[in-house]
Coordinates of C-alpha atoms and ligand atoms in Angstrom, one line a residue:
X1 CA -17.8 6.2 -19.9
X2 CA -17.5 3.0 -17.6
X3 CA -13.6 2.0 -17.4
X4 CA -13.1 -1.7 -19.4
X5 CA -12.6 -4.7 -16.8
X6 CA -9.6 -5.6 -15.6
X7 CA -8.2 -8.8 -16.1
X8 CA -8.6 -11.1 -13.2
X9 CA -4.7 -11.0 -12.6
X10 CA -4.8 -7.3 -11.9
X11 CA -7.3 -7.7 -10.0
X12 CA -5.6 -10.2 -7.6
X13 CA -2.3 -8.8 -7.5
X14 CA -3.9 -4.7 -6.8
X15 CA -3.1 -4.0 -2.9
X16 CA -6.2 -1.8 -3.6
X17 CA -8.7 -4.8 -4.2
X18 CA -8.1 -6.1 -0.8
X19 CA -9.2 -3.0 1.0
X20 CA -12.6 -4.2 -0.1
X21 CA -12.2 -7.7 0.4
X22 CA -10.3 -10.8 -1.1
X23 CA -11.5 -11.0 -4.7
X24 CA -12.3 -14.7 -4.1
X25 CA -14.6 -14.8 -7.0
X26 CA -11.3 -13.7 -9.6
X27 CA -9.2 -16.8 -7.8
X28 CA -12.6 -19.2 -8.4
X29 CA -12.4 -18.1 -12.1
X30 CA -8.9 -18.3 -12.9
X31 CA -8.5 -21.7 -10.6
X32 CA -11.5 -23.1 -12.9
X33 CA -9.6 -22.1 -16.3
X34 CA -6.3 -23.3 -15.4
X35 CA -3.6 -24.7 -12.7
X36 CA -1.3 -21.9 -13.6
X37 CA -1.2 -18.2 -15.1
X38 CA 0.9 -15.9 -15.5
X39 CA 0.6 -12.2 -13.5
X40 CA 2.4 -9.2 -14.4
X41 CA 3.9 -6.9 -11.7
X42 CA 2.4 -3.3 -12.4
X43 CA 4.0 -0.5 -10.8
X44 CA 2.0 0.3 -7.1
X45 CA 2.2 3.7 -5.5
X46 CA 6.4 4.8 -6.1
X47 CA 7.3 0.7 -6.7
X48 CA 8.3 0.0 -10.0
X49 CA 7.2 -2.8 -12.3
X50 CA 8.5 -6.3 -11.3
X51 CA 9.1 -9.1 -13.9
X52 CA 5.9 -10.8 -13.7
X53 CA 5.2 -14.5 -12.1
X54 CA 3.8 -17.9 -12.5
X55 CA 0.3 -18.1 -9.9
X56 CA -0.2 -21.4 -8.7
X57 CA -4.2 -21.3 -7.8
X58 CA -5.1 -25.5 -7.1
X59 CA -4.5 -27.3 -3.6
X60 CA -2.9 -29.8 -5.2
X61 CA -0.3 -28.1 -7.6
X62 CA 0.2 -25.8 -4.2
X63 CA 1.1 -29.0 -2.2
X64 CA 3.4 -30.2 -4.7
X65 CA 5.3 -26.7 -5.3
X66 CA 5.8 -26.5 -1.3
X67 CA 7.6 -30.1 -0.8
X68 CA 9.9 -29.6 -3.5
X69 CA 12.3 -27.1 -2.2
X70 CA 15.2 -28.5 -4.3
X71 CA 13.0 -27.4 -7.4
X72 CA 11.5 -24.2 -5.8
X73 CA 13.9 -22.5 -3.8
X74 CA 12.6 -19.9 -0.7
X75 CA 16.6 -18.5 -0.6
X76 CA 17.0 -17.9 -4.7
X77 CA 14.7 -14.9 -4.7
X78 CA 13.2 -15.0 -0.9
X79 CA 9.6 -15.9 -0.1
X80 CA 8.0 -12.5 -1.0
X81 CA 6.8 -11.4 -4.4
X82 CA 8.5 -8.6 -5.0
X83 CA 12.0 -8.8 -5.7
X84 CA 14.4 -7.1 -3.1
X85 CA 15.7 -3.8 -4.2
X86 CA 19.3 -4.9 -3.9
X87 CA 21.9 -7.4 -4.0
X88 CA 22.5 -6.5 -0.7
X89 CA 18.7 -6.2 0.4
X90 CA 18.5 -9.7 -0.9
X91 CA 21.6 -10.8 0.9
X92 CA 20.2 -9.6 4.1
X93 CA 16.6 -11.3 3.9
X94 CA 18.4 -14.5 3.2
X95 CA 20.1 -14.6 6.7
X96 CA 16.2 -15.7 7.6
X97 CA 15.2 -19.1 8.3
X98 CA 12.0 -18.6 6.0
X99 CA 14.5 -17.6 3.3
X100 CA 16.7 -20.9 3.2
X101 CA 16.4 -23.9 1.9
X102 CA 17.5 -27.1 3.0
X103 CA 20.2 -28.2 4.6
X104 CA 20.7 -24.4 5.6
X105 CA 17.2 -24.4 6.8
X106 CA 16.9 -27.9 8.6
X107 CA 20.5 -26.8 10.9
X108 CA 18.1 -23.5 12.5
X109 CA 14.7 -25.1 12.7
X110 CA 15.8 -28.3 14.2
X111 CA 17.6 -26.0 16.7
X112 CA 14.3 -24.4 17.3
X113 CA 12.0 -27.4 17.1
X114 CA 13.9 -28.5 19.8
X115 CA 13.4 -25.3 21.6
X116 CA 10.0 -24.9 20.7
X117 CA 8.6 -28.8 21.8
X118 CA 4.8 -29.7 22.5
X119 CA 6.0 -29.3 26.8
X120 CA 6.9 -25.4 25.8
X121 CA 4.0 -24.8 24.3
X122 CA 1.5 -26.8 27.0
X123 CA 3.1 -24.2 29.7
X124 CA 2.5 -21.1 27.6
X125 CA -1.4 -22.2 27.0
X126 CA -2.0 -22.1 30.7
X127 CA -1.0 -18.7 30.7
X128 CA -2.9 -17.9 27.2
X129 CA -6.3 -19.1 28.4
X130 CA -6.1 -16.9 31.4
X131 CA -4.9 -13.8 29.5
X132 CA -7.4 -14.5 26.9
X133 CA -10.3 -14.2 29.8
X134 CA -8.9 -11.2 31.0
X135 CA -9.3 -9.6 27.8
X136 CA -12.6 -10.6 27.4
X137 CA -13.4 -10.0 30.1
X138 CA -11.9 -6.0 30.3
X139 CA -14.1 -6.2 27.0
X140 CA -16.8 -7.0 28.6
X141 CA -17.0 -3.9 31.4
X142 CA -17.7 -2.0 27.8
X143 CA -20.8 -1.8 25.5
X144 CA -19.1 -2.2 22.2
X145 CA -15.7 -2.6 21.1
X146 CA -13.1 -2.7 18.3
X147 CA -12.5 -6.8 18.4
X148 CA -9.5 -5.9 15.8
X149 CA -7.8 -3.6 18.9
X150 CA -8.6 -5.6 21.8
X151 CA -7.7 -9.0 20.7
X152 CA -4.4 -7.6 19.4
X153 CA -3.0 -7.8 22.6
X154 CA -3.3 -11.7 23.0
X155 CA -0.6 -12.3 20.3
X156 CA 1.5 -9.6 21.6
X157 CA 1.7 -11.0 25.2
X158 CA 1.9 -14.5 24.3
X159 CA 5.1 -13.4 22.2
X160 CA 6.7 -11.2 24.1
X161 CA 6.8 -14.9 26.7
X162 CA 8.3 -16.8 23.5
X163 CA 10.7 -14.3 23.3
X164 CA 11.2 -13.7 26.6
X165 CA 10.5 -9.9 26.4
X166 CA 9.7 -7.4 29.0
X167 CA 5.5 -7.4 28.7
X168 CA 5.5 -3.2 28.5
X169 CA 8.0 -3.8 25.5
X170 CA 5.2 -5.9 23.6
X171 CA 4.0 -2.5 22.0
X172 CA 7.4 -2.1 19.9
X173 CA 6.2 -5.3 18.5
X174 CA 3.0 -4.2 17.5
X175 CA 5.1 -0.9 15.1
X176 CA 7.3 -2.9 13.8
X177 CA 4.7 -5.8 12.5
X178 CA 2.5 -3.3 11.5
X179 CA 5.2 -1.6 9.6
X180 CA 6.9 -4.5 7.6
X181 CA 3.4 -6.0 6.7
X182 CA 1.7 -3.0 6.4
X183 CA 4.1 -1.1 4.1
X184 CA 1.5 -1.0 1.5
X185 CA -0.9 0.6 3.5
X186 CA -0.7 4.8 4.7
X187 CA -1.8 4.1 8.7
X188 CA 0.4 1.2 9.3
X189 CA 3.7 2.2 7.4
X190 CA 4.6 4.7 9.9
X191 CA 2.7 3.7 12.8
X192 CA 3.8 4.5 16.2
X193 CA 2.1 3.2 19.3
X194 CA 5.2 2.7 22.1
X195 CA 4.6 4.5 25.3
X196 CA 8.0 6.4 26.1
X197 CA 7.0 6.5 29.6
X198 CA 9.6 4.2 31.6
X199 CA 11.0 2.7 28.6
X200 CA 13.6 -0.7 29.6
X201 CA 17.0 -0.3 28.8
X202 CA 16.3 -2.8 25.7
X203 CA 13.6 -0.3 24.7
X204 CA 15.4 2.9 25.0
X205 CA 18.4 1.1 22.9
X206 CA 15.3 0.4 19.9
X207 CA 13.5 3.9 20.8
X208 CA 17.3 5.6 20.1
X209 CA 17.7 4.3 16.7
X210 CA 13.8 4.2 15.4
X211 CA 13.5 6.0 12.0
X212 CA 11.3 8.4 11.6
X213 CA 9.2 9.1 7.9
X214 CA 11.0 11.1 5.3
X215 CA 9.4 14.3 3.5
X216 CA 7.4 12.3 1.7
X217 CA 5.6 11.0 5.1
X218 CA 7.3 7.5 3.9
X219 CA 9.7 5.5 6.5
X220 CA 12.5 3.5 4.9
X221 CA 11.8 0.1 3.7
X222 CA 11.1 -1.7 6.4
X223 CA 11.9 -5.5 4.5
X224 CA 15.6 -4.2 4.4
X225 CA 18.2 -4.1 7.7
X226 CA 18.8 -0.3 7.4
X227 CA 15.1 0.3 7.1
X228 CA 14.3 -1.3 10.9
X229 CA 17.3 -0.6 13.2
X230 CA 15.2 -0.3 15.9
X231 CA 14.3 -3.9 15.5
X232 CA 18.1 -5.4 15.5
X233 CA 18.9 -3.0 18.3
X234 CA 16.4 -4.1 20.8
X235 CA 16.9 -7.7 19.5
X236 CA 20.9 -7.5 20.1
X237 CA 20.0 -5.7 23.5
X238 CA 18.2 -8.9 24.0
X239 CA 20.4 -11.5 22.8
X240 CA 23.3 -10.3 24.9
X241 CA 21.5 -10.2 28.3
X242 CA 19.7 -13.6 27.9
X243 CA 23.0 -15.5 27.4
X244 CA 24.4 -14.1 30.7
X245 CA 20.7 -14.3 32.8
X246 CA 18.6 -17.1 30.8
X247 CA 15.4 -17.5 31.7
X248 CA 12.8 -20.0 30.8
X249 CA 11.7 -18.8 27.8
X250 CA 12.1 -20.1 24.1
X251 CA 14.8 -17.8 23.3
X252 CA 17.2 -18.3 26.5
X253 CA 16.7 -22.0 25.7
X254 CA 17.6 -21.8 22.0
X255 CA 20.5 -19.4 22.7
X256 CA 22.0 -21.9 25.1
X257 CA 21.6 -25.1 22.7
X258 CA 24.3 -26.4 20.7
X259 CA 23.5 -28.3 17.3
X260 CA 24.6 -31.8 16.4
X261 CA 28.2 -30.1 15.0
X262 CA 28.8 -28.7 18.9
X263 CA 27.9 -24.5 17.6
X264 CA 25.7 -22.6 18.8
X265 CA 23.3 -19.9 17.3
X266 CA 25.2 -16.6 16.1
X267 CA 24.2 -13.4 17.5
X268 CA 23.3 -12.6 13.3
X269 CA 20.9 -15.8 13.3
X270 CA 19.4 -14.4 17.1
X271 CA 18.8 -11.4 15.5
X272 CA 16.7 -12.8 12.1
X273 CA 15.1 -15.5 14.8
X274 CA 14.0 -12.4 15.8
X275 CA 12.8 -10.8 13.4
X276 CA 11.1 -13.5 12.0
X277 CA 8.9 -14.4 15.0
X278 CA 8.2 -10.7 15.7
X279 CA 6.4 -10.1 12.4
X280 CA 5.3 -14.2 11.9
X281 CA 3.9 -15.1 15.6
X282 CA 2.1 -11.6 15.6
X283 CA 0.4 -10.0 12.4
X284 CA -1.0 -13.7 11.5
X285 CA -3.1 -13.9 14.8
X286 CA -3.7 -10.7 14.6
X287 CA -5.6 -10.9 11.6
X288 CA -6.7 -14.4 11.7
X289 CA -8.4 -13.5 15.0
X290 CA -10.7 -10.9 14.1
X291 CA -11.0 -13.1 10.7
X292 CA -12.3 -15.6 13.1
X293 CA -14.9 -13.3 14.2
X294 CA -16.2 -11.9 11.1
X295 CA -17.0 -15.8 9.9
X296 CA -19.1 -16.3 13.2
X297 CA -21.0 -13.0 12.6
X298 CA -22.0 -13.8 9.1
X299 CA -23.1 -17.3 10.3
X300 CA -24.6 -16.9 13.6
X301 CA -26.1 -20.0 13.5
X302 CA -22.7 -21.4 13.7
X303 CA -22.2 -19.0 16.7
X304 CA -25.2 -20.7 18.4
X305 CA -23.6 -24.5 17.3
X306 CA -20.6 -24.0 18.9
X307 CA -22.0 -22.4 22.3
X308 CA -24.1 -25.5 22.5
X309 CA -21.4 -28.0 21.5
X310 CA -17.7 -26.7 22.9
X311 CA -16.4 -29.7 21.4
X312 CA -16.6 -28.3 18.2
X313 CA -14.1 -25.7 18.7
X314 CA -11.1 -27.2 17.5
X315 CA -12.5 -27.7 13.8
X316 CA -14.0 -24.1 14.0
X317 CA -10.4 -22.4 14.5
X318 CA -8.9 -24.6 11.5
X319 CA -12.4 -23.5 9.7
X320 CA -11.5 -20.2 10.5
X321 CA -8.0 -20.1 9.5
X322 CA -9.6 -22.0 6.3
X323 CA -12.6 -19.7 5.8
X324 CA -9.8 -16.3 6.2
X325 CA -6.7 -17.3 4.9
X326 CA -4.7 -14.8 7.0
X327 CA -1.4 -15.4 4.6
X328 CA -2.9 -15.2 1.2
X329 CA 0.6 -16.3 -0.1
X330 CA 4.4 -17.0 -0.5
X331 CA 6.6 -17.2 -3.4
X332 CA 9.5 -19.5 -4.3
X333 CA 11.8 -19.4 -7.4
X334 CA 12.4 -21.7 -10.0
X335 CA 16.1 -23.8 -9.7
X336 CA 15.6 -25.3 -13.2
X337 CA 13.4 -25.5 -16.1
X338 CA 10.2 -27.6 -14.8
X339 CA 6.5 -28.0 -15.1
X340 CA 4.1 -27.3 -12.4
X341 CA 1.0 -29.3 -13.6
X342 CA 2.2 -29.5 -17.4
X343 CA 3.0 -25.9 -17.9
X344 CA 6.0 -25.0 -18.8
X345 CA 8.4 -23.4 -16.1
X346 CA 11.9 -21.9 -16.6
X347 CA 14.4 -21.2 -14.2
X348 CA 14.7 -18.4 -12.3
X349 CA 11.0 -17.6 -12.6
X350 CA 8.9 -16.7 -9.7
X351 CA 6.4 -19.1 -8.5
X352 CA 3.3 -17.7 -6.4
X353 CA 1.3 -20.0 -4.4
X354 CA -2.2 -18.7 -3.3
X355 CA -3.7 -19.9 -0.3
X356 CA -6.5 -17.9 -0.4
X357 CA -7.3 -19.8 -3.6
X358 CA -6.2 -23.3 -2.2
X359 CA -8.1 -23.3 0.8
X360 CA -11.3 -22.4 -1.4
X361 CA -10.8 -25.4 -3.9
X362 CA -13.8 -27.4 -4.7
X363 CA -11.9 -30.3 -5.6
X364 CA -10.9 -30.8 -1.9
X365 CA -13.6 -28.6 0.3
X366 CA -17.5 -29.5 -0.5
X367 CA -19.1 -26.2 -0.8
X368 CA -15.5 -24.2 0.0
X369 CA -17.1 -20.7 0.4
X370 CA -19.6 -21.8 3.6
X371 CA -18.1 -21.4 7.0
X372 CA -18.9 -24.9 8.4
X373 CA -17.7 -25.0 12.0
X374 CA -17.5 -28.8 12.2
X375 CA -16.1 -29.0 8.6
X376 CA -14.0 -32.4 8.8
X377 CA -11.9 -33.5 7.0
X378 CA -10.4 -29.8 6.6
X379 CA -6.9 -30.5 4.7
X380 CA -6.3 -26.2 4.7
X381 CA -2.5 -24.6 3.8
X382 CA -3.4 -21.6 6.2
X383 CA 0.1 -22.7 8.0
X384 CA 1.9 -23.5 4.8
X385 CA 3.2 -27.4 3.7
X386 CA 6.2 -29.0 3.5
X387 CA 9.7 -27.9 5.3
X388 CA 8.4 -24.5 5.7
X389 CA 5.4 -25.2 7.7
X390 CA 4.6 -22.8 10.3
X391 CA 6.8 -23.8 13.2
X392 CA 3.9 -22.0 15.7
X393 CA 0.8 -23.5 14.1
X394 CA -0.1 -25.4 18.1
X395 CA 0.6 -21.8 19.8
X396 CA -1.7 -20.2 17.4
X397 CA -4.2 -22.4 17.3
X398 CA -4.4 -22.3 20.8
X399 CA -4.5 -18.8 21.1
X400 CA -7.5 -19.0 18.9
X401 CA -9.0 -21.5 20.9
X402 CA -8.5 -19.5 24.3
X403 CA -9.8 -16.4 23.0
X404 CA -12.8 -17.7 21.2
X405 CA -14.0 -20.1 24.5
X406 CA -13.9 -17.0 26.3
X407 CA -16.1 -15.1 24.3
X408 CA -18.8 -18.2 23.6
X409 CA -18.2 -18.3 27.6
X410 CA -19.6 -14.5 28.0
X411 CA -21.7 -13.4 24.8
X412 CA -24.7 -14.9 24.1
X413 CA -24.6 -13.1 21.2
X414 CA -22.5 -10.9 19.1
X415 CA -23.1 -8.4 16.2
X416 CA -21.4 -5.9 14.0
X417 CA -21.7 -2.4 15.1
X418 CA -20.3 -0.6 12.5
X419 CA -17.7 -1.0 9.2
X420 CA -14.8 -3.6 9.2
X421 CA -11.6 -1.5 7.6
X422 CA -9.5 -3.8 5.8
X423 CA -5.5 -3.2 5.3
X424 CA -4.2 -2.7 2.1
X425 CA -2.3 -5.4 1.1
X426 CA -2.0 -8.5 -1.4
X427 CA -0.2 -10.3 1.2
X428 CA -2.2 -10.5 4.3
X429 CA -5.7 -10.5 4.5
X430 CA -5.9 -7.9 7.5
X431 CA -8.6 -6.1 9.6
X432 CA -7.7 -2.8 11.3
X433 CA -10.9 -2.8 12.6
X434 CA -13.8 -4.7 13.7
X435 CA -16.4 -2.7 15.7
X436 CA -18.6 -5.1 17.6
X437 CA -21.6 -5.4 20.2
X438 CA -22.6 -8.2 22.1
X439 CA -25.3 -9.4 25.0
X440 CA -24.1 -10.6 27.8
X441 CA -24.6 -13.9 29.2
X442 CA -27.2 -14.7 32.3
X443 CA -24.3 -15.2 35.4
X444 CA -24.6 -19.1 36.4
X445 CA -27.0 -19.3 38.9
X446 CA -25.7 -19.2 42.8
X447 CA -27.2 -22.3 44.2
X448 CA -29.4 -21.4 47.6
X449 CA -27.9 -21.5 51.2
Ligands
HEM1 C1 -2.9 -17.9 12.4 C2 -1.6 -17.7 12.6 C3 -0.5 -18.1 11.6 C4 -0.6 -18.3 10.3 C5 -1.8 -18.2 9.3 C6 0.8 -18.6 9.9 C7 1.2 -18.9 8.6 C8 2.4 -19.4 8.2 C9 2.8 -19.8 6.9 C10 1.9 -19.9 5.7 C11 4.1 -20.2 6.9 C12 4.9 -20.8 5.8 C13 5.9 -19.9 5.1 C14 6.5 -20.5 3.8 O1 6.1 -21.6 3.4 O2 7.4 -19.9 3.3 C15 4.6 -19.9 8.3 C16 5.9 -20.1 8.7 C17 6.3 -19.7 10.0 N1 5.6 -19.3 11.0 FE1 3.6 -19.0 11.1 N2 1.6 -18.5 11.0 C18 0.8 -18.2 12.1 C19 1.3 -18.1 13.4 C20 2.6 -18.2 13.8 C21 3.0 -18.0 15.2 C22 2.1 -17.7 16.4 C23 4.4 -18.1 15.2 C24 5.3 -18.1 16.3 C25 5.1 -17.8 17.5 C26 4.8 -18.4 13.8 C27 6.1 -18.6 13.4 C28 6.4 -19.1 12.1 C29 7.8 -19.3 11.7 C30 9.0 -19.2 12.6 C31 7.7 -19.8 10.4 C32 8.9 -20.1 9.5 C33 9.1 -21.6 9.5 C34 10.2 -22.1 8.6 O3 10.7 -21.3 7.8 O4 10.6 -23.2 8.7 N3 3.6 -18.4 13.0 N4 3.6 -19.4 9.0

């Protein structure tokens, strides 16, 4: 006997769905019936049931919710759906910049803004573009490859300069992204892909303390301090040899700053800084990326506008970032009893807004589900709104930019060669991998003599 349909809400909020694809036509329904529904937490894998939230699906009602932090708090409840298991789990992911509100928040991002200005970024994309050639190039020696692999590496080198990381330590990166984002999902929970040859004295201090998975093949909850030592230990490693040798990366220069009341950045708010950019600068590219190249292989006529017209690429990467949506969402809690587009709201609820739903309204994109790489205007949350917005949105897009020039640049054409495996997970729309073929480019011609 077939199974009755789920509701569109389990749908959505089932880490299973996403493993074959985001349910995009469940958001189009429930964004077409109303502004706001409310979801119900089922239990997934050994999580319990959560209390249920408030989904907001519409780009407006998602724009409004974001610039009102003093109505929807990120450091009540944190920014992810489920609740932390503790008071003292919750106490702990509150120490991050993504989980305060303001004036909490404005005091660390202004010290990082400053840190992180557009001269910063301009002398890391000298380095990206030529990193991102390399890679392509490497790519190129071979007859197929897995994009989702290769093109990891660009977000992982480009952070380890932010952070001002030994490059050979980038690969404790990759684990630990993969394990905080990917704890819904079997390969990435426990991954492991640090080479213990010739570790640093930062990575043997991480490598000493790294948990390993329980009888139950599970590690410990990665979204909790205990559950990522190896994280704090490389990061405190870090901290305390860039204040006595600074260098001229982001970090050294946001560890020697002092705000506008004279103090400087704690070793505690270091360590979060950390934490933060490790998982935010890394598993968004790394997904948005290969999302990137999935839109241009199932319009390869867009593939053949943009080789002809380079200007273009700009508005393809936000198209991209529109078209994929690599951070489906973020929550925020309820302060007081409110409406969000006159539905009743009471405080302490949970408010959910989808991006993946946002960035596919038709009340502000003209025919949202085609890939148009010269879409303009393109008014996309892919980076957030509002206080909150993502403080690397110029590095990423210029990643993006780099690594996609260089492939236009080499392949005249490109093509899947086998299945796209998607990560399980209602939070980020991820590939694990893309398996891709290409032809090659004609060489320029050598002029005679
Ligand atoms: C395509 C890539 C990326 C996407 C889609 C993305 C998305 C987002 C989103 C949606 C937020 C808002 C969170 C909220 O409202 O609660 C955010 C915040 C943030 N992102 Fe990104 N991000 C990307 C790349 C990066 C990179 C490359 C970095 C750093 C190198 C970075 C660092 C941050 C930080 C530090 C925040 C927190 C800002 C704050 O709390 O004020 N992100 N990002």
């Amino acid at each position: 006997m077939a199974r009755p349909p789920r509701p569109d809400t389990a749908v959505i909020f089932d880490p299973d769905t996403y493993v074959y694809g985001v349910p995009y036509d469940a958001f189009d329904r429930l964004r077409a019936r109303e502004p706001v529904t409310w979801v119900e937490e089922l239990p997934v894998g050994p999580w319990p049931p959560g209390p249920g939230y408030w989904a907001v699906w519409r780009h407006v009602d998602v724009r409004w919710v974001l610039r009102n932090p003093g109505l929807f708090s990120s450091h009540a409840g944190a920014t992810q759906i489920r609740d932390p298991a503790t008071p003292d789990d919750l106490a702990y992911v509150r120490q991050s910049m993504l989980n305060m509100d303001p004036p909490e928040h404005s005091r660390l991002r202004g010290l990082l803004s400053r840190s992180f200005t557009p001269r910063e970024v301009a002398a890391l994309e000298r380095t990206i573009e030529q990193r991102a050639r390399t890679i392509v190039d490497a790519m190129a020696e071979t007859g197929e490859s897995d994009f989702a692999k290769v093109a990891a590496d660009l977000p992982l080198l480009t952070l380890a300069d932010v952070l001002g990381m030994p490059e050979d330590d980038r690969h404790l990166l990759f684990d630990w992204a993969s394990r905080v984002i990917g704890y819904q999902d079997a390969e990435y929970a426990s991954i492991d892909v640090t080479d213990r040859q010739a570790p640093t004295p930062m990575a043997m201090a991480a490598l000493a303390v790294r948990p390993s998975p329980g009888p139950d093949g599970r590690m410990p909850d990665p979204r909790t301090r205990s559950g990522i030592p190896d994280l704090y230990a490389y990061a405190h490693e870090l901290a305390s040899y860039k204040r006595r040798h600074p260098g001229a990366d982001v970090m050294s220069t946001l560890l020697t700053q002092v705000d506008d009341d004279g103090k400087r950045v704690s070793v505690a708010e270091f360590e979060n800084l950390f934490w933060l950019f490790a998982v935010a600068g890394n598993e968004t590219l790394r997904n948005g990326v290969p999302g990137g190249m999935v839109a241009l292989l199932d319009h390869p006529w867009e593939y053949d506008r943009l080789a002809a017209d380079r200007s273009l690429l700009p508005r393809a990467v936000d198209e991209m970032l529109r078209w994929w949506t690599p951070v489906m969402n973020f929550r925020r809690t309820a302060v007081r009893d409110c409406e969000i587009a006159g539905k009743p709201i009471r405080a302490g609820e949970k408010v959910v807004v989808y991006f993946a739903s946002a960035n596919r309204d038709e009340r502000v994109f003209p025919d949202p589900d085609r890939f148009d790489a010269g879409r303009s205007p393109n008014d996309h949350l892919a980076f957030g709104y509002g206080p909150h917005f993502c403080l690397g949105a110029q590095l990423a897009r210029s990643q993006m930019r780099a690594l996609f020039a260089a492939v236009l640049d080499r392949f005249k054409v490109v093509e899947r060669s086998g299945e796209v495996v998607r990560l399980r997970s209602n939070f980020q729309n991820g590939i694990k991998h893309l398996p891709i073929r290409w032809q090659l480019r004609d060489p320029p011609a050598v002029p005679a003599g």
